[in-house]
Coordinates of C-alpha atoms and ligand atoms in Angstrom, one line a residue:
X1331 CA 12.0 -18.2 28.0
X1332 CA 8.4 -16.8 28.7
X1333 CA 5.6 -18.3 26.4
X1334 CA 4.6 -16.7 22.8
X1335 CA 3.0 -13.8 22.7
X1336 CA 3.3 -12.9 19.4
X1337 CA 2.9 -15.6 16.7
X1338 CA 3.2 -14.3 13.5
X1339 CA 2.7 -17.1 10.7
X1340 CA 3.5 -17.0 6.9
X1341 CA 3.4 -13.4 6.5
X1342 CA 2.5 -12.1 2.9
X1343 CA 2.3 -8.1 2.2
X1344 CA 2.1 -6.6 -1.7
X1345 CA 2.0 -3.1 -2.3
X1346 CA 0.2 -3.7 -5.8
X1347 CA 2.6 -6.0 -8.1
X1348 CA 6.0 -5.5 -5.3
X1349 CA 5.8 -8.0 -2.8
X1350 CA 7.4 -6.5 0.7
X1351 CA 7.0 -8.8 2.8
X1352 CA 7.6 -12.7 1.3
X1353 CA 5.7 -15.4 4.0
X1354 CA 7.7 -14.4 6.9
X1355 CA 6.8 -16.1 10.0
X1356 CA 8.4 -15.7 13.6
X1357 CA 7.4 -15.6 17.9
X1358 CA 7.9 -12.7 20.0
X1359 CA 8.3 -14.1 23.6
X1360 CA 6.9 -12.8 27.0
X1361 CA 9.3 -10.4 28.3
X1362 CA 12.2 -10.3 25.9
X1363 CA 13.5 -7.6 23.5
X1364 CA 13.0 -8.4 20.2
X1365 CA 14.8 -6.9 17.2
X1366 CA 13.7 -6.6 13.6
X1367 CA 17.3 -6.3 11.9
X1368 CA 17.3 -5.1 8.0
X1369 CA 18.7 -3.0 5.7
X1370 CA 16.4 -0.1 4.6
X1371 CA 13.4 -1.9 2.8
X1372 CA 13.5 -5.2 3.6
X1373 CA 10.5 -4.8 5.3
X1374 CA 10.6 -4.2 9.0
X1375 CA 7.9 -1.4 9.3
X1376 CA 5.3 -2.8 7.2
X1377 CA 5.9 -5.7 9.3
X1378 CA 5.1 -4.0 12.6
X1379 CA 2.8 -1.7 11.2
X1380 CA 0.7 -5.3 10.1
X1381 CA 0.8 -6.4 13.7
X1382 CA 0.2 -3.1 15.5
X1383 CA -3.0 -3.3 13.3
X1384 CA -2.5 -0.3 11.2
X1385 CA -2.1 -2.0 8.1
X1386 CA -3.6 -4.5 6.2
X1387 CA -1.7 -7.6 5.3
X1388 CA -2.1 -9.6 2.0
X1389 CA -1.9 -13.2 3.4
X1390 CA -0.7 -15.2 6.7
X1391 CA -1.8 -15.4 10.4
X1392 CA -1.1 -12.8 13.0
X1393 CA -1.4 -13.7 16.7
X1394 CA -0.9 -11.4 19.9
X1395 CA -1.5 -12.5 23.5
X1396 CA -3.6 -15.5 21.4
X1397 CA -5.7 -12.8 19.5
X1398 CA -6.3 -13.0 16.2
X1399 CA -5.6 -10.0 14.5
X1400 CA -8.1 -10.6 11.8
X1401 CA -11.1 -11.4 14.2
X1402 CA -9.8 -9.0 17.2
X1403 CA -8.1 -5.9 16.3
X1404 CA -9.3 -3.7 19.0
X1405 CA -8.7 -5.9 21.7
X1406 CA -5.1 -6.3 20.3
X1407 CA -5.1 -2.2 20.4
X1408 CA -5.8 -2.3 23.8
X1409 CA -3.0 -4.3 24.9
X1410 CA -0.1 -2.7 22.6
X1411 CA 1.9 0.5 22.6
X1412 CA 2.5 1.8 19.8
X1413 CA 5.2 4.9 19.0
X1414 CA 3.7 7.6 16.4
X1415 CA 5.6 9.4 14.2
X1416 CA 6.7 12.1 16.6
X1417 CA 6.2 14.7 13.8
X1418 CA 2.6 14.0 14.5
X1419 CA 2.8 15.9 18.0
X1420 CA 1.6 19.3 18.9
X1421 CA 4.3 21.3 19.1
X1422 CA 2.8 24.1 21.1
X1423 CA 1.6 21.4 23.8
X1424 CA 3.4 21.4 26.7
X1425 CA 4.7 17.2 28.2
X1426 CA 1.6 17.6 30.5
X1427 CA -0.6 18.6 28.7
X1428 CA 0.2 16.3 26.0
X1429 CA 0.0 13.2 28.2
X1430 CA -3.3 14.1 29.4
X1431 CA -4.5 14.5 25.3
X1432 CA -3.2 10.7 24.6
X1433 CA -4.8 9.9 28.2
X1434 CA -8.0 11.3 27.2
X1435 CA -8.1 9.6 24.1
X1436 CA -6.9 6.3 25.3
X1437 CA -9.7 6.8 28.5
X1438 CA -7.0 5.9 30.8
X1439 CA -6.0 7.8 34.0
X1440 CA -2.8 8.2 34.2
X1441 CA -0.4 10.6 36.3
X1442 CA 1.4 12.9 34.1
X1443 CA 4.5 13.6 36.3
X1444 CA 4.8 9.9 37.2
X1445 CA 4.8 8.9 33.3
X1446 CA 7.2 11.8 33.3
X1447 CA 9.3 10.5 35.7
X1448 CA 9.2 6.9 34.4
X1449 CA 11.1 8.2 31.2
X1450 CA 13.6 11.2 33.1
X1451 CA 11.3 14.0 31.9
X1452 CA 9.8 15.4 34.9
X1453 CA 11.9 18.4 35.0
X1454 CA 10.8 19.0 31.3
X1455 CA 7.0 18.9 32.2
X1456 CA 6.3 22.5 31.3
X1457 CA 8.1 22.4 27.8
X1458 CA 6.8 22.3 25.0
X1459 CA 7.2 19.2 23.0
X1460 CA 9.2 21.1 19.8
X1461 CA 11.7 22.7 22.2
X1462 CA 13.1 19.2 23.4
X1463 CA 16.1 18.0 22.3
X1464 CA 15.8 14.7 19.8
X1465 CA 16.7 12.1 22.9
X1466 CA 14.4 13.4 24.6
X1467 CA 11.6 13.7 21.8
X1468 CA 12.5 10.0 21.8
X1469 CA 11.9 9.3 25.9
X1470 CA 8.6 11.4 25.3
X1471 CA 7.9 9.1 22.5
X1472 CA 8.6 6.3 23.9
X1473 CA 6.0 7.7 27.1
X1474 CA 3.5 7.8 25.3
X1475 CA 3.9 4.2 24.5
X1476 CA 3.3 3.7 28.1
X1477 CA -0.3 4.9 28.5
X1478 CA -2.5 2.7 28.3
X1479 CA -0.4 -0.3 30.4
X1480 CA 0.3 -2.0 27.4
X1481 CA 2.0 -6.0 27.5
X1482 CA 4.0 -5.1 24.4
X1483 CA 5.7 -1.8 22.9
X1484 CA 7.0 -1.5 19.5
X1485 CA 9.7 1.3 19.0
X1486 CA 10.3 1.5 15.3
X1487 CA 14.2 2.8 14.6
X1488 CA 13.8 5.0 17.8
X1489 CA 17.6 5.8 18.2
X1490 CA 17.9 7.1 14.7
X1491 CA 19.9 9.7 14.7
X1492 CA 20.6 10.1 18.2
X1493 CA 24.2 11.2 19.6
X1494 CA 26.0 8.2 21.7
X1495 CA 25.1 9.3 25.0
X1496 CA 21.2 9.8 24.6
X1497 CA 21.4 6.6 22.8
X1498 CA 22.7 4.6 25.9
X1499 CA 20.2 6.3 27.7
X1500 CA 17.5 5.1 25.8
X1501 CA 19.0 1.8 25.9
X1502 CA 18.5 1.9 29.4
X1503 CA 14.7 2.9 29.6
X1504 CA 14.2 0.3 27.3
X1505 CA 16.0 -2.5 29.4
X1506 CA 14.2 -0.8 32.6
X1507 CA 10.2 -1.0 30.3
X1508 CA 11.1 -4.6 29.7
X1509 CA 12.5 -5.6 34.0
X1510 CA 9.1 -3.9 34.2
X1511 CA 7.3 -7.0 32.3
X1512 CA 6.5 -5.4 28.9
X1513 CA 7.6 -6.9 25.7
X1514 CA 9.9 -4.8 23.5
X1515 CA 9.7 -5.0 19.8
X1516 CA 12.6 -3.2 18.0
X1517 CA 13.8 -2.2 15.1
X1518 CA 17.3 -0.7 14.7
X1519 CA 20.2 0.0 11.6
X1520 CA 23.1 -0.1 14.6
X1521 CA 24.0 -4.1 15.4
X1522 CA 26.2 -2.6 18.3
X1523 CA 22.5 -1.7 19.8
X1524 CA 20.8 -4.8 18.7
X1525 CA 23.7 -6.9 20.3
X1526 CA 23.8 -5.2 23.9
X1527 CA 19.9 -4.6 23.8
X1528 CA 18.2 -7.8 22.1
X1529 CA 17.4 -11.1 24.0
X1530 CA 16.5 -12.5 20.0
X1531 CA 16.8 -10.8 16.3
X1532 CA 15.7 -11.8 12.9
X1533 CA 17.3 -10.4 10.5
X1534 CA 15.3 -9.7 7.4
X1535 CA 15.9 -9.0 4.0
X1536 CA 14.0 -8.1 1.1
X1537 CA 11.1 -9.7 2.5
X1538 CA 12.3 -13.1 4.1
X1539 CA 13.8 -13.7 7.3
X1540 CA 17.2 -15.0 6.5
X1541 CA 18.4 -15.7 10.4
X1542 CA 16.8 -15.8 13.8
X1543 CA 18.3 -16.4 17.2
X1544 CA 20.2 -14.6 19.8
X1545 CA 23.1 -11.7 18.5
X1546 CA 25.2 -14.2 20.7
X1547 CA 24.6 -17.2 18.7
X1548 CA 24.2 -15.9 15.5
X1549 CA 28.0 -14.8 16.3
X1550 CA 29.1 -18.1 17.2
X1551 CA 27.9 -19.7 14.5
X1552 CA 29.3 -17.2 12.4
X1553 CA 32.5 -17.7 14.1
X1554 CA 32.1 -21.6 13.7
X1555 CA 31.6 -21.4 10.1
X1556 CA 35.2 -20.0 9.5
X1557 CA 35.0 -16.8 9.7
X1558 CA 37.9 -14.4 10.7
X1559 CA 37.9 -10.4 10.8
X1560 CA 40.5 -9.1 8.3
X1561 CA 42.6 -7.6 10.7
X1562 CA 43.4 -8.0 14.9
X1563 CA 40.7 -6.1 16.2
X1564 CA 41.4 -3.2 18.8
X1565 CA 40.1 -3.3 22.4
X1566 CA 38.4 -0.4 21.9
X1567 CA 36.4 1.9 18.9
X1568 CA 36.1 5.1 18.5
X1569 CA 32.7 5.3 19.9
X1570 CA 34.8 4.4 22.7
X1571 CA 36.9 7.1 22.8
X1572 CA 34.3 9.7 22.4
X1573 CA 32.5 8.0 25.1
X1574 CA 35.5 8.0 27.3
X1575 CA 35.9 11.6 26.9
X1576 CA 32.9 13.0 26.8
X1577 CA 30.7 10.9 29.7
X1578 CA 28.1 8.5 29.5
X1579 CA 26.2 11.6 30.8
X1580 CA 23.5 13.2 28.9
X1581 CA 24.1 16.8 27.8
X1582 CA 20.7 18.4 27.7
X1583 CA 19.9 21.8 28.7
Ligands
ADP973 P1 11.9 -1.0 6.2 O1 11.1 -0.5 7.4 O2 12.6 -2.3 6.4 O3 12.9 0.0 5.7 P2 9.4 -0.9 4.8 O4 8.5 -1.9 5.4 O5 9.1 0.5 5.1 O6 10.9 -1.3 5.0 O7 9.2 -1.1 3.2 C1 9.4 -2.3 2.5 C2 9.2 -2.1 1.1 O8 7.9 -1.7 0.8 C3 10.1 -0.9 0.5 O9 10.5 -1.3 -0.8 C4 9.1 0.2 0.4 O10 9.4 1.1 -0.6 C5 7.8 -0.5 0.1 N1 6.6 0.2 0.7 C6 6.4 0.6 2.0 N2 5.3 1.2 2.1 C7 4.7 1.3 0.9 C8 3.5 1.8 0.4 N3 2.6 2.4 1.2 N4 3.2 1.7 -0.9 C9 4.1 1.0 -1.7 N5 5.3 0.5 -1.3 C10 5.6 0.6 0.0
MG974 MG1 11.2 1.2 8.4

């Protein structure tokens, strides 16, 4: 277990009288993948929106790399990737020349192809950013992130929609950012994802944190507390099957 490097303390967050975020308070640690589990609402954006700095919060103490996000925002912006809506792109811009945009406005020099080749996109450098297919919007996305050397990413929901095979994929450029040394935070609606991909979740609802620990753990103690599926479970889902007959291969043109 690395050290904190994201202390977030009694979090508060109202949107005028509705109260979104309820005094949640958790640690991100150095080099693990950390997952922000919730059903739509509970609060999981506006959380990491509040720590990425883009959004104010009502009350409580934010931390990063032993920051303080109400005395040092733009040194915590310097140190944190950050995915943007991917709507937000230029669609007529080619990968390259995209990269070099964000580069420019982050004053970093960075390679294009390299970044490229860090996410699988290097044969893709002369597209244009709207003729990609959504997996690979997502790799470009999740690029970008890259930029400035950042110590932690956050990747809000970015397999969304994805088919099985680009979302494996992404799984592993995410597991290969992280062997790199960045922090991952994540937020995701599939626990098959969160359970493969997350060293720790908390799992939030309407506001509060109502568990925090590993997927493994919080399945053990699940398991201790009684618990029993309803029926014998197979040794295999269908995500299986259409795995095991389509490839683990992407299928991008
Ligand atoms: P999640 O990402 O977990 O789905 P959000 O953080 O986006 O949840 O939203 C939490 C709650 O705050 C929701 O009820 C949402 O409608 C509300 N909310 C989010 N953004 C705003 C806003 N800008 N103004 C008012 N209410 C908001
Ligand atoms: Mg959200």
């Amino acid at each position: 277990m690395g050290k904190t490097i994201i202390e977030v303390k009694n979090l508060h967050k109202k949107y005028g009288d509705f109260e979104a975020v309820k005094g949640i308070s958790f640690d991100v640690y150095e080099g693990e993948i950390f997952g922000l589990l919730g059903p739509n609402g509970a609060g999981k954006s506006t959380t990491l929106e509040i720590i990425e700095t883009l959004r104010d919060k009502t009350s409580g103490e934010v931390f990063v790399d032993g920051m303080n996000l109400d005395t040092s925002p733009n040194e915590i912006k310097k140190i944190i990737g950050v995915q943007l809506q991917t709507s937000g792109y230029y669609p007529s811009l080619n990968l390259v020349e995209l990269i070099t945009l964000f580069s420019g406005l982050y004053n970093e020099d960075v390679d294009p192809l390299a970044l490229l080749d860090k996410v699988n996109l290097r044969d893709k450098a002369k597209a244009k950013f709207k003729e990609m297919s959504g997996g690979q919007k997502q790799r470009f996305s999740i690029a970008t992130t890259l930029i400035n050397k950042p110590k932690i990413i956050f990747l809000d929901e970015p397999t969304t929609g994805l088919d099985p095979q680009a979302r494996r994929n992404l799984w592993d450029l995410i597991r290969e950012i992280r062997n790199s040394g960045t922090t991952v935070v994540i937020t995701t609606h599939y626990m098959d994802e969160a359970e493969v991909l997350c060293d720790r979740v908390a799992i939030i609802d309407s506001g509060k944190i109502i568990a925090l620990n590993s997927p493994d753990h919080l399945v053990d103690e699940l398991v201790a507390s009684g618990f029993e599926k309803p029926k014998e479970v197979k040794q295999a889902n269908l995500e299986d099957v259409f795995i095991n007959l389509t490839g683990r291969e992407l299928r991008e043109e």
